[in-house]
Structure formats: structure tokens, C-alpha cells
Short mmCIF file of C-alpha atoms and ligand atoms in Angstrom, two decimals:
data_model
loop_
_atom_site.label_atom_id
_atom_site.label_comp_id
_atom_site.label_asym_id
_atom_site.label_seq_id
_atom_site.Cartn_x
_atom_site.Cartn_y
_atom_site.Cartn_z
CA UNK A 7 238.55 129.23 117.83
CA UNK A 8 238.31 127.35 121.08
CA UNK A 9 240.57 129.10 123.62
CA UNK A 10 241.80 127.96 127.01
CA UNK A 11 242.05 131.03 129.22
CA UNK A 12 244.02 130.53 132.46
CA UNK A 13 243.37 133.18 135.08
CA UNK A 14 240.24 134.16 133.14
CA UNK A 15 238.27 135.30 136.16
CA UNK A 16 240.98 137.86 137.03
CA UNK A 17 241.10 141.52 136.12
CA UNK A 18 242.67 141.39 132.64
CA UNK A 19 241.50 137.84 131.91
CA UNK A 20 237.83 138.72 132.43
CA UNK A 21 238.09 141.65 130.00
CA UNK A 22 239.81 139.42 127.48
CA UNK A 23 237.04 136.80 127.80
CA UNK A 24 234.45 139.48 127.05
CA UNK A 25 236.35 140.39 123.86
CA UNK A 26 236.83 136.73 122.88
CA UNK A 27 233.18 135.82 123.38
CA UNK A 28 232.01 138.96 121.60
CA UNK A 29 234.24 137.97 118.64
CA UNK A 30 232.52 134.58 118.54
CA UNK A 31 235.26 132.40 120.08
CA UNK A 32 234.51 129.52 122.48
CA UNK A 33 236.15 130.13 125.89
CA UNK A 34 237.12 127.71 128.64
CA UNK A 35 238.41 129.38 131.79
CA UNK A 36 240.59 127.68 134.39
CA UNK A 37 241.38 129.60 137.57
CA UNK A 38 242.04 128.67 141.16
CA UNK A 39 240.14 131.77 142.36
CA UNK A 40 243.06 132.76 144.62
CA UNK A 41 242.63 136.38 143.51
CA UNK A 42 239.23 136.49 141.86
CA UNK A 43 235.56 135.75 142.36
CA UNK A 44 233.38 133.21 140.54
CA UNK A 45 230.78 136.02 140.28
CA UNK A 46 232.85 137.30 137.38
CA UNK A 47 231.37 134.51 135.25
CA UNK A 48 227.81 135.84 135.56
CA UNK A 49 229.04 139.35 134.87
CA UNK A 50 230.80 138.20 131.69
CA UNK A 51 227.50 136.57 130.67
CA UNK A 52 225.60 139.76 131.50
CA UNK A 53 227.80 141.68 129.03
CA UNK A 54 228.16 139.11 126.27
CA UNK A 55 224.99 136.96 126.58
CA UNK A 56 227.25 133.91 126.84
CA UNK A 57 228.71 132.32 129.95
CA UNK A 58 232.18 130.83 129.46
CA UNK A 59 232.88 127.26 130.62
CA UNK A 60 234.72 127.34 133.93
CA UNK A 61 236.86 124.90 135.92
CA UNK A 62 238.27 125.78 139.28
CA UNK A 63 241.77 124.44 139.21
CA UNK A 64 245.36 125.36 139.89
CA UNK A 65 247.64 125.42 136.86
CA UNK A 66 250.19 123.50 138.94
CA UNK A 67 247.77 120.53 139.07
CA UNK A 68 248.93 118.31 136.23
CA UNK A 69 246.14 115.71 136.47
CA UNK A 70 243.39 118.39 136.52
CA UNK A 71 244.93 120.07 133.50
CA UNK A 72 245.07 116.77 131.62
CA UNK A 73 241.33 116.29 132.22
CA UNK A 74 240.65 119.71 130.70
CA UNK A 75 242.85 119.03 127.66
CA UNK A 76 241.40 115.54 127.22
CA UNK A 77 237.85 116.91 127.11
CA UNK A 78 238.33 118.73 123.82
CA UNK A 79 240.99 120.18 121.56
CA UNK A 80 242.01 123.81 122.05
CA UNK A 81 243.25 126.00 119.23
CA UNK A 82 245.21 128.22 121.62
CA UNK A 83 245.94 129.13 125.22
CA UNK A 84 245.97 132.62 126.73
CA UNK A 85 247.92 132.29 129.95
CA UNK A 86 246.99 134.99 132.48
CA UNK A 87 247.10 132.90 135.63
CA UNK A 88 249.78 134.02 138.04
CA UNK A 89 250.54 136.17 141.03
CA UNK A 90 251.61 139.76 140.44
CA UNK A 91 252.41 141.87 143.50
CA UNK A 92 256.00 143.10 143.35
CA UNK A 93 256.42 143.71 147.10
CA UNK A 94 254.91 140.34 147.97
CA UNK A 95 257.32 138.69 145.52
CA UNK A 96 260.26 140.18 147.44
CA UNK A 97 258.86 138.88 150.76
CA UNK A 98 257.70 135.50 149.49
CA UNK A 99 259.63 134.59 146.37
CA UNK A 100 258.77 130.93 146.49
CA UNK A 101 255.09 131.75 146.03
CA UNK A 102 256.07 133.52 142.80
CA UNK A 103 258.37 130.81 141.46
CA UNK A 104 255.76 128.19 142.30
CA UNK A 105 252.68 129.91 140.78
CA UNK A 106 254.35 131.68 137.89
CA UNK A 107 257.27 129.46 136.86
CA UNK A 108 256.19 126.00 137.97
CA UNK A 109 252.55 126.76 137.06
CA UNK A 110 253.56 127.82 133.54
CA UNK A 111 255.86 124.80 133.11
CA UNK A 112 253.05 122.43 134.17
CA UNK A 113 250.65 124.16 131.78
CA UNK A 114 253.06 124.04 128.80
CA UNK A 115 253.84 120.38 129.51
CA UNK A 116 250.13 119.53 129.47
CA UNK A 117 249.71 121.58 126.32
CA UNK A 118 252.58 119.80 124.63
CA UNK A 119 251.14 116.40 125.61
CA UNK A 120 247.93 117.42 123.84
CA UNK A 121 249.48 119.10 120.80
CA UNK A 122 248.35 122.55 121.70
CA UNK A 123 251.24 124.74 120.66
CA UNK A 124 249.79 128.21 120.31
CA UNK A 125 250.28 130.41 123.38
CA UNK A 126 249.69 134.03 124.30
CA UNK A 127 251.47 134.80 127.53
CA UNK A 128 250.94 137.70 129.98
CA UNK A 129 254.37 139.15 130.47
CA UNK A 130 255.18 142.49 131.93
CA UNK A 131 257.20 145.62 131.38
CA UNK A 132 258.78 144.72 134.74
CA UNK A 133 261.21 142.52 132.80
CA UNK A 134 263.01 145.63 131.63
CA UNK A 135 264.21 146.62 135.08
CA UNK A 136 264.97 150.08 136.34
CA UNK A 137 267.51 151.48 133.95
CA UNK A 138 265.82 151.02 130.57
CA UNK A 139 265.36 154.32 128.70
CA UNK A 140 261.82 155.17 127.52
CA UNK A 141 260.31 154.71 125.04
CA UNK A 142 261.34 151.09 125.72
CA UNK A 143 261.70 148.83 122.71
CA UNK A 144 261.40 145.08 122.97
CA UNK A 145 265.09 144.64 122.22
CA UNK A 146 266.12 146.68 125.27
CA UNK A 147 268.15 144.71 127.81
CA UNK A 148 266.08 142.80 130.35
CA UNK A 149 267.04 143.24 134.01
CA UNK A 150 264.11 142.59 136.30
CA UNK A 151 264.67 144.09 139.72
CA UNK A 152 262.46 141.78 141.73
CA UNK A 153 261.37 138.12 141.91
CA UNK A 154 258.05 138.86 140.16
CA UNK A 155 259.83 140.30 137.13
CA UNK A 156 262.30 137.45 137.11
CA UNK A 157 259.47 134.87 137.06
CA UNK A 158 257.99 136.60 133.99
CA UNK A 159 261.33 136.63 132.23
CA UNK A 160 261.96 132.97 133.04
CA UNK A 161 258.58 132.00 131.53
CA UNK A 162 259.43 134.03 128.40
CA UNK A 163 262.70 132.10 128.21
CA UNK A 164 260.88 128.76 128.63
CA UNK A 165 258.65 129.71 125.71
CA UNK A 166 261.58 130.95 123.60
CA UNK A 167 263.39 127.65 124.15
CA UNK A 168 260.26 125.71 123.19
CA UNK A 169 259.95 127.67 119.96
CA UNK A 170 263.65 127.11 119.22
CA UNK A 171 263.22 123.37 119.78
CA UNK A 172 260.08 122.71 117.80
CA UNK A 173 258.79 124.59 114.77
CA UNK A 174 255.19 123.86 115.65
CA UNK A 175 255.15 126.35 118.54
CA UNK A 176 253.69 129.83 118.03
CA UNK A 177 254.05 132.15 120.97
CA UNK A 178 253.32 135.80 121.71
CA UNK A 179 254.72 137.10 125.00
CA UNK A 180 252.91 140.37 125.59
CA UNK A 181 254.70 142.80 127.86
CA UNK A 182 251.99 144.89 129.46
CA UNK A 183 252.68 148.36 130.72
CA UNK A 184 250.12 149.70 133.30
CA UNK A 185 246.61 148.31 132.74
CA UNK A 186 243.86 150.45 134.30
CA UNK A 187 240.18 151.19 133.87
CA UNK A 188 237.27 148.85 133.48
CA UNK A 189 234.71 147.66 130.93
CA UNK A 190 232.64 150.72 129.96
CA UNK A 191 229.45 148.94 131.22
CA UNK A 192 230.83 149.13 134.79
CA UNK A 193 229.93 145.44 135.15
CA UNK A 194 233.49 144.07 135.36
CA UNK A 195 236.64 145.77 136.62
CA UNK A 196 239.58 145.55 138.98
CA UNK A 197 238.76 144.31 142.45
CA UNK A 198 241.99 144.31 144.47
CA UNK A 199 241.96 142.63 147.87
CA UNK A 200 242.97 144.87 150.75
CA UNK A 201 244.61 148.24 150.20
CA UNK A 202 245.43 148.66 146.50
CA UNK A 203 249.08 148.72 145.41
CA UNK A 204 248.40 150.63 142.22
CA UNK A 205 247.53 154.26 141.51
CA UNK A 206 244.15 154.03 139.77
CA UNK A 207 242.41 151.63 142.19
CA UNK A 208 243.82 153.69 145.05
CA UNK A 209 242.46 156.90 143.57
CA UNK A 210 239.09 155.27 143.10
CA UNK A 211 238.98 154.20 146.75
CA UNK A 212 239.92 157.68 147.91
CA UNK A 213 237.18 159.07 145.65
CA UNK A 214 234.73 156.63 147.21
CA UNK A 215 235.75 157.69 150.72
CA UNK A 216 237.12 154.24 151.59
CA UNK A 217 240.66 155.64 151.92
CA UNK A 218 241.27 159.14 153.22
CA UNK A 219 243.93 160.49 150.88
CA UNK A 220 246.39 159.51 148.18
CA UNK A 221 250.10 159.54 148.84
CA UNK A 222 251.99 160.69 145.74
CA UNK A 223 255.41 159.04 146.02
CA UNK A 224 258.00 161.59 144.94
CA UNK A 225 257.55 165.18 143.79
CA UNK A 226 261.19 165.73 142.81
CA UNK A 227 261.57 163.48 139.76
CA UNK A 228 263.17 165.13 136.73
CA UNK A 229 259.80 165.26 134.92
CA UNK A 230 257.73 168.31 133.93
CA UNK A 231 255.63 168.20 137.12
CA UNK A 232 258.05 166.31 139.33
CA UNK A 233 255.97 163.08 139.55
CA UNK A 234 256.76 159.73 138.07
CA UNK A 235 255.64 158.85 134.54
CA UNK A 236 254.01 155.56 133.48
CA UNK A 237 252.28 154.18 130.41
CA UNK A 238 248.70 153.62 131.50
CA UNK A 239 246.68 151.50 129.10
CA UNK A 240 242.90 150.93 129.15
CA UNK A 241 242.19 147.30 130.02
CA UNK A 242 239.79 146.98 127.10
CA UNK A 243 242.49 148.07 124.63
CA UNK A 244 244.81 145.60 126.30
CA UNK A 245 242.23 142.80 126.08
CA UNK A 246 241.79 143.51 122.35
CA UNK A 247 245.56 143.18 121.91
CA UNK A 248 245.19 139.53 122.86
CA UNK A 249 242.74 138.89 120.00
CA UNK A 250 245.14 140.59 117.64
CA UNK A 251 247.93 138.38 118.97
CA UNK A 252 245.88 135.24 118.36
CA UNK A 253 245.23 136.36 114.80
CA UNK A 254 248.92 137.08 114.33
CA UNK A 255 249.81 133.56 115.48
CA UNK A 256 247.53 132.19 112.79
CA UNK A 257 249.97 133.66 110.26
CA UNK A 258 253.31 133.35 112.05
CA UNK A 259 255.39 130.72 113.78
CA UNK A 260 257.99 131.06 116.54
CA UNK A 261 258.44 133.35 119.48
CA UNK A 262 257.33 137.03 119.43
CA UNK A 263 257.85 139.45 122.28
CA UNK A 264 255.58 142.47 121.98
CA UNK A 265 254.96 145.52 124.18
CA UNK A 266 251.39 146.43 124.88
CA UNK A 267 251.28 150.06 125.92
CA UNK A 268 250.04 153.34 124.50
CA UNK A 269 253.53 154.65 123.81
CA UNK A 270 252.71 157.73 125.84
CA UNK A 271 253.89 158.71 129.29
CA UNK A 272 251.42 160.03 131.88
CA UNK A 273 252.53 161.53 135.18
CA UNK A 274 250.79 160.88 138.48
CA UNK A 275 249.48 164.45 138.50
CA UNK A 276 248.25 164.14 134.89
CA UNK A 277 246.31 161.05 135.94
CA UNK A 278 244.96 162.70 139.08
CA UNK A 279 243.97 165.91 137.23
CA UNK A 280 242.19 163.92 134.50
CA UNK A 281 240.36 161.78 137.05
CA UNK A 282 239.19 164.88 138.93
CA UNK A 283 238.12 166.65 135.76
CA UNK A 284 236.16 163.88 134.05
CA UNK A 285 234.49 162.71 137.22
CA UNK A 286 233.97 166.16 138.71
CA UNK A 287 235.64 165.10 141.99
CA UNK A 288 238.48 166.21 144.22
CA UNK A 289 241.04 163.67 145.33
CA UNK A 290 242.82 164.68 148.57
CA UNK A 291 246.49 163.91 148.16
CA UNK A 292 249.83 164.73 149.65
CA UNK A 293 253.37 164.36 148.48
CA UNK A 294 255.62 161.85 150.20
CA UNK A 295 259.11 160.45 149.61
CA UNK A 296 259.91 158.44 146.52
CA UNK A 297 259.41 154.68 146.90
CA UNK A 298 262.62 152.65 146.60
CA UNK A 299 262.83 150.97 143.20
CA UNK A 300 260.39 153.27 141.41
CA UNK A 301 261.63 154.55 138.09
CA UNK A 302 261.34 158.16 136.88
CA UNK A 303 259.63 157.31 133.64
CA UNK A 304 258.58 154.09 131.97
CA UNK A 305 256.61 154.00 128.77
CA UNK A 306 256.48 151.71 125.78
CA UNK A 307 257.68 151.95 122.25
CA UNK A 308 254.47 150.64 120.78
CA UNK A 309 255.69 150.40 117.16
CA UNK A 310 256.12 146.61 117.07
CA UNK A 311 252.52 145.96 118.21
CA UNK A 312 251.30 148.28 115.47
CA UNK A 313 253.49 146.65 112.85
CA UNK A 314 253.04 142.97 113.79
CA UNK A 315 249.55 142.94 115.24
CA UNK A 316 248.00 145.90 113.51
CA UNK A 317 246.97 146.99 117.04
CA UNK A 318 246.99 150.42 118.59
CA UNK A 319 245.27 151.75 121.65
CA UNK A 320 242.05 153.64 120.96
CA UNK A 321 240.87 154.63 124.41
CA UNK A 322 242.09 157.75 126.17
CA UNK A 323 243.23 158.62 129.68
CA UNK A 324 239.83 160.25 130.18
CA UNK A 325 238.15 156.95 129.21
CA UNK A 326 240.35 155.08 131.71
CA UNK A 327 239.44 157.49 134.53
CA UNK A 328 235.74 157.57 133.70
CA UNK A 329 235.41 153.78 133.31
CA UNK A 330 237.39 153.03 136.48
CA UNK A 331 235.16 155.31 138.51
CA UNK A 332 231.95 153.93 136.95
CA UNK A 333 232.99 150.45 137.96
CA UNK A 334 234.01 151.60 141.48
CA UNK A 335 230.72 153.40 142.04
CA UNK A 336 228.61 150.47 140.86
CA UNK A 337 230.71 147.95 142.85
CA UNK A 338 232.10 149.73 145.91
CA UNK A 339 233.30 146.47 147.48
CA UNK A 340 234.16 144.63 144.29
CA UNK A 341 232.37 141.37 143.40
CA UNK A 342 230.26 140.89 146.50
N1 NAD B 408 247.61 144.04 136.26
C1 NAD B 408 248.86 144.44 135.92
O1 NAD B 408 249.25 145.56 136.23
C2 NAD B 408 249.75 143.52 135.12
C3 NAD B 408 250.87 144.09 134.48
C4 NAD B 408 251.69 143.24 133.74
C5 NAD B 408 251.43 141.86 133.70
N2 NAD B 408 250.33 141.37 134.37
C6 NAD B 408 250.10 139.90 134.30
O2 NAD B 408 248.85 139.70 133.72
C7 NAD B 408 248.26 138.51 134.29
C8 NAD B 408 246.88 138.84 134.74
O3 NAD B 408 246.95 139.91 135.72
P1 NAD B 408 245.64 140.50 136.45
O4 NAD B 408 245.98 141.93 136.72
O5 NAD B 408 244.48 140.17 135.69
O6 NAD B 408 245.75 139.70 137.79
P2 NAD B 408 244.61 138.93 138.62
O7 NAD B 408 245.18 138.54 139.93
O8 NAD B 408 243.35 139.75 138.61
O9 NAD B 408 244.36 137.65 137.69
C9 NAD B 408 245.17 136.51 137.78
C10 NAD B 408 244.25 135.32 137.92
O10 NAD B 408 245.05 134.13 138.00
C11 NAD B 408 244.52 133.33 139.06
N3 NAD B 408 245.61 132.49 139.51
C12 NAD B 408 246.74 132.86 140.21
N4 NAD B 408 247.53 131.81 140.45
C13 NAD B 408 246.92 130.74 139.88
C14 NAD B 408 247.22 129.34 139.75
N5 NAD B 408 248.33 128.85 140.32
N6 NAD B 408 246.37 128.52 139.12
C15 NAD B 408 245.22 129.04 138.57
N7 NAD B 408 244.87 130.31 138.67
C16 NAD B 408 245.70 131.15 139.28
C17 NAD B 408 243.95 134.29 140.09
O11 NAD B 408 242.94 133.69 140.89
C18 NAD B 408 243.39 135.40 139.20
O12 NAD B 408 242.04 135.18 138.87
C19 NAD B 408 249.22 138.07 135.40
O13 NAD B 408 249.98 137.01 134.89
C20 NAD B 408 250.03 139.26 135.68
O14 NAD B 408 251.30 138.96 136.13
C21 NAD B 408 249.49 142.16 135.03
#
């Protein structure tokens, strides 16, 4: 298939491109490089032996999108492009509505004009909000607690309405839990700008001596070790889920909302202990107050992904920790 990958130079997109190219698909990436480096393209080629086509563009740019669609028919779109920092979305909601909602709308309009009606969309477990009980099934109530989560839900609703209006649309909205880790080669990985917001990249930077210690937010949660529980998923497993979703859309029409998670909860201390053990390192850390808005435990019910897509995670927490650290060591300052 020939796949348009928006946001394909980003963290998850780059891993998905590796899997797509390895499976023999043709890949065209569009990305405005607002949160990624063009060096990713050479790295993808280093792993796969094939460099994807690339166009630097913003998905809000209708004319630029039309030029891409005019140049050749796509079988499907995987739409990763978007902004994703929860705290920033609270401070600057318009940036989120513009990139995520308006960007998606512009993309889907261009797709519709060019009869491309197969879409895999990067949604997020953030759409479930703070009160959902884990394991969270896809039919749990949605109640996003921040603008970022609301933009993801709005795009899901756009896609649901499109599917309801026209039987030609085939959409998988994949609700990711907590993607971590890196390609096992250490050649591509997560390269956050500034101080990381998420646990694994933070741990890696402490391990590398770039940050002095990890703050563990909350040691008084009602969990076995008192720290918060999340569903960490290896980014390579997550990337493979997108291929499975594309295959599923070959067979099925309409709108499908599917969790991508392991179905298992991991506490902050489990993660830290595993990272220290597999990498033979000590991570200085101290316990601080809970962060407002953080849930006690959030993990997926992964049954629908297994049933619909025939997909399950294969990589372990140890793989996530080992691969994240391999990437960090080989690329201490990211893609420079
Ligand atoms: N990483 C996570 O924890 C996580 C969890 C759930 C969902 N998601 C979603 O998955 C997708 C990919 O996330 P990621 O972690 O790879 O993030 P990322 O920032 O590494 O990748 C997103 C890419 O989109 C590009 N981009 C942003 N706005 C754009 C625009 N207007 N036009 C063109 N390109 C644009 C960025 O330059 C970047 O390369 C995002 O939509 C994100 O919301 C991520």
C-alpha cells in the first residue's frame, strides 16, 4: 500500500514508518518539523534500507496538502501529526485546537477531495478522563480533563460523523496508553525538547547525568507500593498495532475505536526498579506531592485490539527500559 503518514518524523510516527517500510509499504511523510528533526529520515533509512519520501508542510496548509494528494493516490492515511503536552494545552488551548482539530479537519477535507477514505488516527487514553475505572474498555464514558484530551475526542467525533455520513469511510481511532522505549537498534527514539514531561525520558536523562534526580509524584496512592500505575507500552509494539489496524480496515468499514495498551498496570517504582536492574544503574529519586490531575491507576482493557486486530503486545517492561537507555546512550542530545 501507499501510505500518507502525517507527523512521521515524530517519536511514534518514525517507529511506525520503520514497520511500514519493513513490511514493504510505500511511505510518504508530511511533517512541519515543529517537534522533530529531519535527521530522522536518514535514521529510518539506516534501519530499513529505504528512505521515505518527505514533505515539510503543516497539515493546516490546504494548498500544500492538495499538492501531495494530487501527486499520487494514497491507499490510507496514518495521522500522527499534532501537539501533545497536557500542561501546555491548558496554558495555550488555541495552539491545540488549531494543530489538532483544525489540522485534522483540513487533512480530512483534502483526503475527501481526493477520495482517500481510510484513516488510522492517533488518539489517546486521555479521552477517558480521570474517573474511568481500570482496566478501561473502549465503551467507558469519555470525559477528557484538559484541552489536549478534548481535541483528541473532537477529532474522533469528526471521524465518527464522517463514517456515519458515508459508507466509504474506514477509520481506526487508536487510543494509546503510555508509549515508551525505542527501536532496539538505538537508532531512533524519543527526543523531547527541554525537560521531559514523561517518566521514561526523565529517568533516562537522570541516568545520563543530565538531570540530577527523579521526582516521584505521590507515594500515598492506594496502590501496592503507593505510586501511580500506568500502562506503559513499547513503541515498537505500538507501531505494529498501526499495521494491524491498516489490515483490519481492508476487511471492515466504518468507525472503530480501539485501545492500544498492554492491559497491565506498572507502578512508577516497578518501572524504576526494572530500569535499574536491566541497565545496572541507580536512579536517584525522591518522593514529592501528587501532581494535580494525576490518576491513581490507568491501564487498558486490551481485549478489543486482540479480537479485532489480532494484535497483542510482545515486548516487556525490561525491553522498554533496555531499549530506551540504549537510545539515550547512543544519542545523549537526541537527533543532533
Ligand atoms: N507520545 C504519547 O505519549 C502519546 C500518547 C497518546 C497519543 N499520542 C498522539 O500520538 C501522535 C504522535 O505522538 P508523538 O509522541 O510521536 O509526538 P511527536 O511530537 O514526537 O510527533 C508529532 C509530530 O507531528 C508534527 N506536527 C505537529 N503539528 C503539526 C502540524 N500542524 N502539521 C504537521 N506536522 C505537525 C511534529 O513536528 C512531530 O514530528 C500525536 O498525535 C499524539 O497526540 C501520543
